[in-house]
XYZ file of C-alpha atoms in Angstrom:
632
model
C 10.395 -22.246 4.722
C 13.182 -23.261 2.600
C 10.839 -23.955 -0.957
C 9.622 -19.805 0.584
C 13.225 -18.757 0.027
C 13.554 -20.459 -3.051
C 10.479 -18.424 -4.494
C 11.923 -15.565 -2.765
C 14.814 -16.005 -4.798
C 13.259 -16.447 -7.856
C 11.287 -13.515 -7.501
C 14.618 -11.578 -7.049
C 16.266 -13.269 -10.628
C 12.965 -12.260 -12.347
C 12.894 -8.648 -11.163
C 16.625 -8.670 -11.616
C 16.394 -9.875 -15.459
C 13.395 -7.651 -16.044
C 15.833 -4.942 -14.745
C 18.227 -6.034 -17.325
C 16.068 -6.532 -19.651
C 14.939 -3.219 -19.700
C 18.745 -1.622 -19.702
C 19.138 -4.088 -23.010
C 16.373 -3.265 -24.963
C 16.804 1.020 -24.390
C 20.500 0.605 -25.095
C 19.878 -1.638 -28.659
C 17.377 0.704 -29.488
C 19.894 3.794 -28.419
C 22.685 1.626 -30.703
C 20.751 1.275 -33.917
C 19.656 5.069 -33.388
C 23.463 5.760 -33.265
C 24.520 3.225 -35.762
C 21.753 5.772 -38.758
C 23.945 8.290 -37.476
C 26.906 7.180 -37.517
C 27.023 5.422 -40.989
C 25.176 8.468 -42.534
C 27.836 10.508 -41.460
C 30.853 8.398 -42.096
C 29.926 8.412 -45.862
C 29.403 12.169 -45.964
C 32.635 12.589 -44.477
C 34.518 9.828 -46.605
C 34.132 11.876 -49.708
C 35.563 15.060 -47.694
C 38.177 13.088 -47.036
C 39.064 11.742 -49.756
C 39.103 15.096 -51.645
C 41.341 16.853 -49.590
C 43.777 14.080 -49.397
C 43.045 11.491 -52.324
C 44.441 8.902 -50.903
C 41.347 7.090 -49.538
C 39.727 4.262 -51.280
C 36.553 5.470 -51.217
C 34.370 3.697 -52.761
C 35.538 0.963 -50.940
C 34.835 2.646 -47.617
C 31.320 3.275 -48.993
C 30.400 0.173 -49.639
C 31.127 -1.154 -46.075
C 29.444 1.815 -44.713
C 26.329 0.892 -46.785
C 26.876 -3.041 -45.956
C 26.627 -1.198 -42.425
C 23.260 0.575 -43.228
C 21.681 -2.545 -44.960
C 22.177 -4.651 -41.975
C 21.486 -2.177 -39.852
C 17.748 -1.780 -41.463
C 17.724 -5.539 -40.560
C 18.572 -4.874 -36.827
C 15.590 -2.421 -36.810
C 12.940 -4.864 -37.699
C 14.295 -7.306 -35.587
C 14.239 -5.187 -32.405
C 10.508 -4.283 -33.358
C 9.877 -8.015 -33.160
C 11.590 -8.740 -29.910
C 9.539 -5.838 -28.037
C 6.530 -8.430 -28.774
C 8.364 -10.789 -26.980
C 8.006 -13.022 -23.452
C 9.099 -9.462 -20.678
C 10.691 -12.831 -18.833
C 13.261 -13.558 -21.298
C 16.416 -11.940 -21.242
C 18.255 -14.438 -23.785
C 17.194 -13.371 -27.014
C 17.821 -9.643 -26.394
C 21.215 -11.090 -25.251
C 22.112 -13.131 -28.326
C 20.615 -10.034 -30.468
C 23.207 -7.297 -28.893
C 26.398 -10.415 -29.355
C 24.802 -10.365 -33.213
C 25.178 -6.305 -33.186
C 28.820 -6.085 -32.249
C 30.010 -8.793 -34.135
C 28.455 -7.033 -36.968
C 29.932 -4.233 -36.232
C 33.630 -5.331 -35.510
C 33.241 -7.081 -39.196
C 32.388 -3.950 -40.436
C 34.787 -2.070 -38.278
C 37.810 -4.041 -39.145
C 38.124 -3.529 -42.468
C 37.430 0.225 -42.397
C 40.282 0.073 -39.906
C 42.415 -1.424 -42.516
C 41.598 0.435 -45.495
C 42.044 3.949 -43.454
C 45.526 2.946 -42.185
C 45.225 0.054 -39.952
C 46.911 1.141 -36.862
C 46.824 4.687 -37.648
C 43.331 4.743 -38.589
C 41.147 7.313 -36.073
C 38.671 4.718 -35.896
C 40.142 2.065 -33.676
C 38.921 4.286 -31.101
C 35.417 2.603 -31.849
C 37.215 -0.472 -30.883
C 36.887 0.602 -27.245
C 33.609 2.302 -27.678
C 32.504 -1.415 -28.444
C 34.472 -3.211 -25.634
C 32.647 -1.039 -23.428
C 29.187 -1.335 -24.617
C 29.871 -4.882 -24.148
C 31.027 -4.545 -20.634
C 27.936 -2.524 -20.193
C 25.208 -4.740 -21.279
C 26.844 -8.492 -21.616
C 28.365 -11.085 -19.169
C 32.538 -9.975 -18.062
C 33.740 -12.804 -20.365
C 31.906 -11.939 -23.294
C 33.559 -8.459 -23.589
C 37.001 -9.886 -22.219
C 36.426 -12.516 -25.434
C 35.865 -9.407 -27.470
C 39.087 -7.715 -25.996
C 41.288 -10.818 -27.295
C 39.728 -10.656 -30.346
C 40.819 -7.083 -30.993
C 44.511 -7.373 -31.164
C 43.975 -11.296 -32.503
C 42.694 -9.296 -35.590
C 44.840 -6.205 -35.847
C 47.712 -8.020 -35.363
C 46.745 -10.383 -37.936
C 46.408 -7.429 -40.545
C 50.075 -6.065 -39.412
C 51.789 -9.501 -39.981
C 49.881 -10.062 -43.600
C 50.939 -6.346 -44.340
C 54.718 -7.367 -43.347
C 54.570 -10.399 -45.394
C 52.969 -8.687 -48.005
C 49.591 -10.474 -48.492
C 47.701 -7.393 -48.149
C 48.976 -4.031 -49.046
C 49.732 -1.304 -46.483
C 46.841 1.625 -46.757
C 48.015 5.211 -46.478
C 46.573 6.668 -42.903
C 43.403 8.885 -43.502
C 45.275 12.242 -43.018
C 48.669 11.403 -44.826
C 50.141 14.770 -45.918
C 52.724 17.178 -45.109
C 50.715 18.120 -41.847
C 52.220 17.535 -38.065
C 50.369 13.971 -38.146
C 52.188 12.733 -41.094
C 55.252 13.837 -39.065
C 54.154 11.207 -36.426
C 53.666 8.591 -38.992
C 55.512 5.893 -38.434
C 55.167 2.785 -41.317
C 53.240 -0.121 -39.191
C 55.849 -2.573 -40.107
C 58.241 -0.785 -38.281
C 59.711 -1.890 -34.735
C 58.725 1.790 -33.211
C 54.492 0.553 -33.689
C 55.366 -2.052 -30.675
C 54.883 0.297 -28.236
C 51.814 2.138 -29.709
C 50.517 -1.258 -30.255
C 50.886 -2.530 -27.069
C 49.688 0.419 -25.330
C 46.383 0.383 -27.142
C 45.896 -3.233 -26.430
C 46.634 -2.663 -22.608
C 44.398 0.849 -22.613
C 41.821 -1.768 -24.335
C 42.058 -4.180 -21.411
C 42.240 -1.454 -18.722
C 39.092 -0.308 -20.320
C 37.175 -3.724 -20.090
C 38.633 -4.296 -16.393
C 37.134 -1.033 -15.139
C 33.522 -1.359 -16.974
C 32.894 -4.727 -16.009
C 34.320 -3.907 -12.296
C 31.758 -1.085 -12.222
C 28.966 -3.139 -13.757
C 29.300 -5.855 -11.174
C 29.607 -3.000 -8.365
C 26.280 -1.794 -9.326
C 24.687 -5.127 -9.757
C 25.934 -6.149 -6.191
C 24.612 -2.631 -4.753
C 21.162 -2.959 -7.637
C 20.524 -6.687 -5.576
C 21.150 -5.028 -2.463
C 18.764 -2.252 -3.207
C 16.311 -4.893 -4.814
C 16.046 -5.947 -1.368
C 15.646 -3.830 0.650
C 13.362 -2.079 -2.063
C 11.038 -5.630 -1.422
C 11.218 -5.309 2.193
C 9.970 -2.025 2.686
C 6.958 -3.246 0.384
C 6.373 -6.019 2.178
C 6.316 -3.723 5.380
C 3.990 -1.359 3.760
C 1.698 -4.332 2.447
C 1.089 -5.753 6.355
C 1.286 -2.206 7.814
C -1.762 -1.266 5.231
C -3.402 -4.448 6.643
C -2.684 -3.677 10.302
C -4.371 -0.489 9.801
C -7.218 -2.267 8.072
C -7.219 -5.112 10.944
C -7.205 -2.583 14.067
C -9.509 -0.101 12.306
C -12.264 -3.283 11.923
C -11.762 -3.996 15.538
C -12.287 -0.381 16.605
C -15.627 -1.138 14.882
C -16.806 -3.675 16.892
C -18.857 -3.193 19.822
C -18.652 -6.815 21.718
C -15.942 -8.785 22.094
C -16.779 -11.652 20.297
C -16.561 -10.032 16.646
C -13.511 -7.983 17.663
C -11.702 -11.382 18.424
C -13.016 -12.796 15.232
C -11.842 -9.981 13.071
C -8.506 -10.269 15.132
C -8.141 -13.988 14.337
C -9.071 -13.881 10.928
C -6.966 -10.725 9.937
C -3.935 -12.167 12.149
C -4.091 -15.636 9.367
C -4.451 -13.472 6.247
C -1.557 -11.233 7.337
C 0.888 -13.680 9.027
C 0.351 -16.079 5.313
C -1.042 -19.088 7.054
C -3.749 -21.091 7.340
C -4.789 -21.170 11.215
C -4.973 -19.025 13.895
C -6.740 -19.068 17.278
C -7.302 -16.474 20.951
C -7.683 -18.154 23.758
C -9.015 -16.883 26.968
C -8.493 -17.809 30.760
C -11.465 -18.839 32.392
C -12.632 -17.086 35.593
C -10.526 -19.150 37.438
C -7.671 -18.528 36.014
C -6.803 -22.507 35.126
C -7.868 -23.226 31.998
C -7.279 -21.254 28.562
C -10.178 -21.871 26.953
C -10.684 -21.482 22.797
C -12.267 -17.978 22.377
C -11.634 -17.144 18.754
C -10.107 -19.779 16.040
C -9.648 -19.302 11.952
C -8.885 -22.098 9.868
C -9.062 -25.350 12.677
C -11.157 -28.054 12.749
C -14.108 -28.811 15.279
C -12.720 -31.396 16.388
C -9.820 -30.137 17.504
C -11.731 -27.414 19.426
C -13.607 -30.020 20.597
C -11.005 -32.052 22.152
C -9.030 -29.286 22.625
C -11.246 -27.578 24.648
C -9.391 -26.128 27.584
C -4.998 -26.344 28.329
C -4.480 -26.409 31.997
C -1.815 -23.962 32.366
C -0.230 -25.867 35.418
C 0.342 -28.846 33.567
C 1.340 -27.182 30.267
C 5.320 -25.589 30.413
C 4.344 -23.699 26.817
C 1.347 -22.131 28.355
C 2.592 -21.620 32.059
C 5.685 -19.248 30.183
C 3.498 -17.505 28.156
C 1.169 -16.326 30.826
C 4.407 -15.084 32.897
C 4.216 -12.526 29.761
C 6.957 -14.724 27.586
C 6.923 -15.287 23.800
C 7.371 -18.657 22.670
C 8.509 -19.539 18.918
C 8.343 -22.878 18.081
C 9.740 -23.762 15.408
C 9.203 -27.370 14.968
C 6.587 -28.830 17.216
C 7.354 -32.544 16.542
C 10.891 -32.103 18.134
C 9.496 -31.986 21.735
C 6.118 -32.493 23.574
C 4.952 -29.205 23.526
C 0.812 -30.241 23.222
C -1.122 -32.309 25.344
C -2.834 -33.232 22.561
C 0.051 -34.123 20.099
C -2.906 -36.550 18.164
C -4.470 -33.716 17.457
C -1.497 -31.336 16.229
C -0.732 -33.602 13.575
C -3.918 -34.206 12.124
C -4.148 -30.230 11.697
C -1.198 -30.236 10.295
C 0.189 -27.936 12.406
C 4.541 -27.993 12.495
C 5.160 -24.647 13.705
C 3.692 -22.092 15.823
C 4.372 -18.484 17.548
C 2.411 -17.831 20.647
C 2.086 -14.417 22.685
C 0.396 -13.433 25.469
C -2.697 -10.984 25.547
C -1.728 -8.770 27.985
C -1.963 -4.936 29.226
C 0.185 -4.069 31.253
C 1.478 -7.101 33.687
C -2.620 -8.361 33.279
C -2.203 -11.525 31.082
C -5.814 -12.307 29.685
C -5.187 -15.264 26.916
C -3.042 -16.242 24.282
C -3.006 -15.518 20.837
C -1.220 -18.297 18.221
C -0.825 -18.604 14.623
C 0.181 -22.046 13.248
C 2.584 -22.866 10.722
C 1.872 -25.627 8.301
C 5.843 -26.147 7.904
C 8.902 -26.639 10.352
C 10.816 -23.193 11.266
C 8.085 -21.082 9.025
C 8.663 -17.868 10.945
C 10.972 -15.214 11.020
C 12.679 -13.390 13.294
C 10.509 -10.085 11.188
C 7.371 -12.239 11.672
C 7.711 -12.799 15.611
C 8.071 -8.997 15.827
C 5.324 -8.082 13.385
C 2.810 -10.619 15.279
C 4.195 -9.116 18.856
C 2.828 -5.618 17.717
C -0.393 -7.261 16.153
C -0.801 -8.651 19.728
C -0.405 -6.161 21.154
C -3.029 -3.865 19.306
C -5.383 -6.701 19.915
C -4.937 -7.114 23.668
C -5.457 -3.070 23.980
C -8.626 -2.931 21.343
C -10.023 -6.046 23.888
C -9.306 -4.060 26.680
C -10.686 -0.734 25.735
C -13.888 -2.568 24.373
C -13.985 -4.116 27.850
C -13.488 -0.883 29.642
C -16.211 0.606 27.228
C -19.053 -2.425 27.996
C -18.822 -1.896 31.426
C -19.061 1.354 31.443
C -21.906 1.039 28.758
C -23.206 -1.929 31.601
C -23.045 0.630 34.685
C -24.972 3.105 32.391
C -27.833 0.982 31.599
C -28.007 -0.979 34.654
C -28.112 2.784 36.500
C -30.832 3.828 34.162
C -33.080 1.184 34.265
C -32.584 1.434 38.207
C -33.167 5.254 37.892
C -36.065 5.213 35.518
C -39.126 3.634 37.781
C -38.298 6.357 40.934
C -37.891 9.103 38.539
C -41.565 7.960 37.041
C -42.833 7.418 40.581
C -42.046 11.189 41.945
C -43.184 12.956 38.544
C -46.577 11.417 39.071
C -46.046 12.334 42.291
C -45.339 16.088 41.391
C -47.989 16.399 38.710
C -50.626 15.479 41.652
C -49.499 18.210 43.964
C -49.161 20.425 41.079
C -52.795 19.327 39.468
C -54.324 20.211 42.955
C -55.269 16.507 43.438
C -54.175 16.477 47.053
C -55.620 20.050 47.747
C -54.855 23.407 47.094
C -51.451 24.935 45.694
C -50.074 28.695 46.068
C -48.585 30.533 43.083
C -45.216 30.692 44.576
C -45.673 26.831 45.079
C -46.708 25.801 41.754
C -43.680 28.133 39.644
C -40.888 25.467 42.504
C -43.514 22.718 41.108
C -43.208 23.434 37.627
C -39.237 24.166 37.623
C -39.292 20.404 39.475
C -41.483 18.802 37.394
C -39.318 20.502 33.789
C -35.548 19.498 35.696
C -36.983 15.728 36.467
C -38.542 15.412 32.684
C -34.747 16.346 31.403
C -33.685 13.297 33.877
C -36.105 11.541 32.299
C -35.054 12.258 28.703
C -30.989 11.514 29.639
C -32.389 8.077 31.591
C -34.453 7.502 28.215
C -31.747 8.509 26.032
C -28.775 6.337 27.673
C -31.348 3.311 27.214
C -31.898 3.992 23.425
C -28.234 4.636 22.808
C -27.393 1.160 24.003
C -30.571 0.075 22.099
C -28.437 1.936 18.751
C -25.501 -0.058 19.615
C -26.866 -3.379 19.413
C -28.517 -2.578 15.969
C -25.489 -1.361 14.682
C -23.961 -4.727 15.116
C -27.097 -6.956 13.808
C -27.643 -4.182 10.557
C -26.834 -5.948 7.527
C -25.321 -3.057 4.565
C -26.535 -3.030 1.260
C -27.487 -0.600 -1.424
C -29.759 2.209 -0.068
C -31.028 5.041 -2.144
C -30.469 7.885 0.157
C -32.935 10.897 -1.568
C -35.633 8.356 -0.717
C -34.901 8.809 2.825
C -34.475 12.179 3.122
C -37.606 13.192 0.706
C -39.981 12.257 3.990
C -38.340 14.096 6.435
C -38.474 17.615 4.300
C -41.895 18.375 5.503
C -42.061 17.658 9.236
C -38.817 19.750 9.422
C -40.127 22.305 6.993
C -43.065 22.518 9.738
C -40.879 22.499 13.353
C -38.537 25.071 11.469
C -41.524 27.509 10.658
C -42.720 27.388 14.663
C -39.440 29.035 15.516
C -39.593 31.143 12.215
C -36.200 29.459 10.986
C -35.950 28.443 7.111
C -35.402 25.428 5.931
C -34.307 24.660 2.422
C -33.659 21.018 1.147
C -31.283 20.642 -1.742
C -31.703 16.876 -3.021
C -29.665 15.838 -6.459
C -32.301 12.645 -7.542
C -29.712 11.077 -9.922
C -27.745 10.034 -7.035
C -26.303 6.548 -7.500
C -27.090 3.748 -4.321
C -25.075 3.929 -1.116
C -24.053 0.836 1.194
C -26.181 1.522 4.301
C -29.089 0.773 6.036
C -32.376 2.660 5.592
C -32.910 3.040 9.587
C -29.112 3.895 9.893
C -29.199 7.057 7.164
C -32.945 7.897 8.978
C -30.866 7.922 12.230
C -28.226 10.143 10.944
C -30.567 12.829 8.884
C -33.059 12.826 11.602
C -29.984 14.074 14.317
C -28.299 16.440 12.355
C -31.217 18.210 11.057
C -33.349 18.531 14.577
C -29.824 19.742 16.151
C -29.465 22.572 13.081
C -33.769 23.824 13.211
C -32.597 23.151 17.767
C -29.761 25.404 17.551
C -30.957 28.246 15.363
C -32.235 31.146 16.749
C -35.234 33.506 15.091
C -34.755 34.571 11.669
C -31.431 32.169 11.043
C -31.523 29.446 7.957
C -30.752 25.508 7.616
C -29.662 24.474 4.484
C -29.348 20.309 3.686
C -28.193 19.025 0.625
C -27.431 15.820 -0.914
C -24.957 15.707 -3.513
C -22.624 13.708 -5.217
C -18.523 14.318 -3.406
C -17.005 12.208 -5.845
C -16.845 8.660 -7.426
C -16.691 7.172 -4.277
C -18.707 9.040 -2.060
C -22.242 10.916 -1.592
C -22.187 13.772 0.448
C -24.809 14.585 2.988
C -24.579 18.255 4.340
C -26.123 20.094 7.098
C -25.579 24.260 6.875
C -27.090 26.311 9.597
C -26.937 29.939 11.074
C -26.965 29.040 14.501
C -25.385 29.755 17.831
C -21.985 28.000 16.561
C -19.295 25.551 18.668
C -16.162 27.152 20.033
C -12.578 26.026 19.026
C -12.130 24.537 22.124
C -15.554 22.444 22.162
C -15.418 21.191 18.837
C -13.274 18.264 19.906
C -15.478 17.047 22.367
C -18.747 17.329 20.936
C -19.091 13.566 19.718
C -18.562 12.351 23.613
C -21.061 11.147 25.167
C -22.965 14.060 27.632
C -20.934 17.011 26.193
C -22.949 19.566 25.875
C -20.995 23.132 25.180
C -21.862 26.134 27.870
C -23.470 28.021 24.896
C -25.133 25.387 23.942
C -26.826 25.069 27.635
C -27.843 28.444 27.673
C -29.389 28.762 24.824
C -31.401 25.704 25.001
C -31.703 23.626 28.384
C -32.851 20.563 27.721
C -30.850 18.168 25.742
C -28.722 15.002 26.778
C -25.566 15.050 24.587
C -26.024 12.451 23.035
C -27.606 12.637 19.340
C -23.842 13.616 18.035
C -22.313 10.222 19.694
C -25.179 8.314 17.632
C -24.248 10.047 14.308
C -20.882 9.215 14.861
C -20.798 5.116 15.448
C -23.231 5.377 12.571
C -20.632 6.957 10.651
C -18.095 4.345 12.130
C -20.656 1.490 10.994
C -21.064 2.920 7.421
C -17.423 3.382 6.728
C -17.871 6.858 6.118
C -16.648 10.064 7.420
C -17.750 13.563 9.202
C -15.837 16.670 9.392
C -17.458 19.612 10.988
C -16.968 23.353 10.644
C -17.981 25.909 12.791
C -17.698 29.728 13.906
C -18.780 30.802 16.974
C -22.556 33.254 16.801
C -22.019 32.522 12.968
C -23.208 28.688 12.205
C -22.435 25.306 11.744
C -21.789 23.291 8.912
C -21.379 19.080 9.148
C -20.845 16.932 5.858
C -21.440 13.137 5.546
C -19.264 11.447 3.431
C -21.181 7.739 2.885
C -19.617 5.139 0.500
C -21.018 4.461 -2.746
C -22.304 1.198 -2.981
C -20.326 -0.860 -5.928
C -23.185 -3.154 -7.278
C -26.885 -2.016 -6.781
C -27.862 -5.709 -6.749
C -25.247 -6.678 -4.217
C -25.622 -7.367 -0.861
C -22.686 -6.684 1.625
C -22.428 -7.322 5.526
C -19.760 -6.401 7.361
């Protein structure tokens, strides 16, 4: 854990730096910008200057103002270079904005002198400077550059006083109300002024550099919690992707599989494992494992929870964190432990409500490798596991009852139609009218019996293929081509049109050939089913988008009401109009389409109006690679 925080914090200095980086290279690009300016201005002003007062050395001044532009065309090309550079380095942009003001104080200085030293206007670009540094360099550098500043200008005054250099007239010497302030800098009355400017000057670098380091300290924090939320979002993302493969599943096996393997990927290790009270409720026995060895499965086979203190508090509906395994015996097979290389491990129990099924574990490779975040996270990826095990329990039973009650239902059901069609054939003697209309209604109510008890069979039949069907590319107009015809020809017995609208440049789709028959079969027969006399069914396969082909099923039928539409991919719904306008049916073609849906990874909306029609689209995934073969 501690070489993870190490990378952790190196991941924070490089996304700080590229941060920095970043603010460095817009503000030297901003700086030369302003520097063209600057200098192209300061010589168009010079000559104002010096012909309204004459008392500027101008040509001087110019040629430090073009020394500025000269060196500044050498700043440009250098900055071009640098954007070429390594994004991870921060240094060179760093030693390339020290280069720019030290440049620019050299330059700077000696305009100050030669337009009146400490009356020139431009020691205000002193502090301009001073805080540019502050702004994009280290506290001591600009503190360094503060010192230098009245190191320099003080230097000038005392070779002015002794007469090594010669004073400058100010810039604006005249008769205005500035030459009235002028006071000679080798006077005692420029102490003050001097001393105030170097203490505004330090004020100046105290409160930048205070500010800059405020922000960095509140940039770090924000850094952080910036990474946290995306590490959040990443697992969420994969605890949608984890619970939505496990909704999926239709046995328990795969679900615990998917749950196992997800749980490792997610949690950032390398083993994982569910295991599963026997029916005795003694033994936790290995249900589902990622990542460990068969020989630890072997030998691990089943942890007596009466002799194990881990496993007797985790099936009393405790956590346990363990943080480093070697520090007590926690295993009864410690052997075994180490040879996986297992030194840390959190452990939860599968449970709904106070109904503890199992365990589920993930195993650290290092000592104290979890987090306080991670126990939580895993707790609520328990959780979801332990209620997708149960509900897919709940539904196999359920599914169990159904076909256990069918199979039981369908010999008698057999037995008494024969029965019925003998009396109603005459076989066992002669049959009234009135008679033979009760035998008929009998004999059409016990072939609807029939069809649910038939029905309920093939669904679970369905199910089982969906599991075993292997996805891979599947050209979709070739399976709807065949069924144009035998549709065409039902549709035209109840005098309902049916038009087929297939684009053939349609790229593959991951499916299964039996699967898309399935689907198209269903939601056509329930369109030409539904239609009354003289209505229309319109299918059409199209291209949605670059992901997706869409399969669409338009009809003018009877319609679904607001209230039904919810409902009508449960199993048996069947909506009162519906019944009345056609009586036979089980309610059960819509649940098909939709776990085919489920198993293709694609989506159905439906739209409907009551006595107006109904209208279902198919959204199926395109496949990526023709060639490929997927199975999920």
């Amino acid at each position: 854990m501690t070489d993870g925080l190490h990378m952790q914090l190196g991941d924070e200095l490089v996304r700080e730096q590229l941060f920095f980086r970043k603010e460095l290279r817009e503000r030297v690009r901003w700086l030369i910008r302003l520097r063209w300016i600057a200098a192209g201005s300061s010589l168009v002003a010079s000559w104002l200057v010096y012909y309204q007062w004459r008392t500027l050395p101008v040509v001087t001044v110019d040629l430090i103002l073009l020394f500025v532009l000269l060196y500044n065309i050498g700043f440009h090309f250098i900055w071009r270079r640098l954007q070429t550079g390594n994004p991870r380095e921060v240094k060179p942009l760093t030693i390339f904005t020290h280069a720019q003001i030290i440049c620019d104080f050299s330059a700077l200085y000696p305009l100050i002198y030669f337009t009146g030293n400490l009356h020139s206007p431009l020691l205000i670009f002193l502090i301009f400077h001073v805080i540019l540094s502050g702004m994009l360099l280290f506290p001591l550098s600009c503190f360094l550059y503060c010192f230098s500043v009245p190191a320099v200008l003080g230097g000038l005054v005392t070779l002015q006083a002794l007469e090594i250099l010669p004073v400058q007239p100010a810039m604006f010497h005249g008769s205005s109300w500035v030459y009235r302030l002028y006071v000679p800098v080798d006077s005692p009355d420029m102490v003050p002024f001097f001393l105030l400017f170097v203490a505004a000057l330090f004020i100046t670098a105290f409160l930048v550099t205070s500010l800059k380091l405020s922000l960095r300290v509140k940039g770090r924090a924000l850094l952080q919690v910036s990474k946290a939320l995306d590490a959040g979002n990443v697992k969420l993302r994969a605890l949608y992707k984890m619970v939505t493969e496990m909704g999926g599943c239709v046995s328990l096996q795969p679900l615990m599989d998917v749950a196992t393997r997800n749980a490792a990927r997610i949690m950032g290790v390398d083993t994982c494992s569910i295991k599963l009270l026997d029916d005795q409720r003694e033994n936790l026995i290995f249900a589902s494992t990622f990542g460990l060895g068969e020989e630890y499965k072997k030998n691990s086979r089943g942890v007596k929870v009466a002799g194990n203190p881990i496993a007797q508090k985790i099936m009393d509906g405790t956590l346990s964190v363990i943080g480093k395994i070697d520090e007590k015996d926690y295993s009864q097979y410690p052997e075994d432990i180490r040879k996986e290389g297992i030194a840390s491990m959190i452990c939860l129990p599968l449970s709904v409500g106070k109904t503890v099924s199992g365990i589920f574990c993930v195993y650290g490779a290092e000592p104290g490798y979890f987090s306080e975040d991670d126990v939580k996270f895993f707790s609520l990826m328990t959780d979801l596991t332990a209620l997708s095990m149960e509900n897919l329990k709940r539904d196999l039973d359920k599914s169990w009852f159904l076909q256990k009650a069918a199979h039981q239902l369908r010999s008698p059901l057999n037995t008494v139609l024969s029965m019925l069609n003998l009396i109603k054939n005459r076989y066992l003697g002669p049959v009234t009218p009135k008679q033979a209309t009760t035998l008929d209604r009998s004999v059409k109510r016990l072939q609807i019996l029939g069809d649910v008890v038939a029905d309920l069979l093939n669904l679970e039949i369905k199910r089982m293929d969906l599991q075993k069907v292997v996805l891979h590319p599947v050209t979709a107009a070739s399976v709807l081509n065949p069924l144009r015809e035998p549709y065409q020809v039902l549709a035209a017995e109840k005098h309902v049109d049916v038009a087929f609208a297939i684009d053939k440049s349609l790229p593959h789709v991951l499916a299964d050939e039996k699967l898309v028959d399935d689907l198209f079969t269903n939601l056509i027969a329930n369109a030409v089913k539904y239609t009354p006399v003289g209505g229309a069914v319109r299918v059409t396969l199209s291209r949605e988008n670059s992901k997706h082909v869409r399969f669409q099923v338009r009809d003018t039928g009877i319609g679904i009401t607001p209230d039904d539409l919810p409902c009508i991919f449960t199993e048996f719904f069947r909506s009162a109009n519906a019944r009345q306008f056609e009586e036979e049916g089980t309610g059960l073609g819509l649940v098909v389409v939709k776990e085919i849906m489920d198993r293709l990874k694609g989506t159905i909306s439906v739209k409907s109006t009551l006595g107006e029609g109904t209208c279902f689209t198919c959204r199926l995934p395109i496949a990526d690679r023709p060639s490929a073969n997927e199975d999920n």
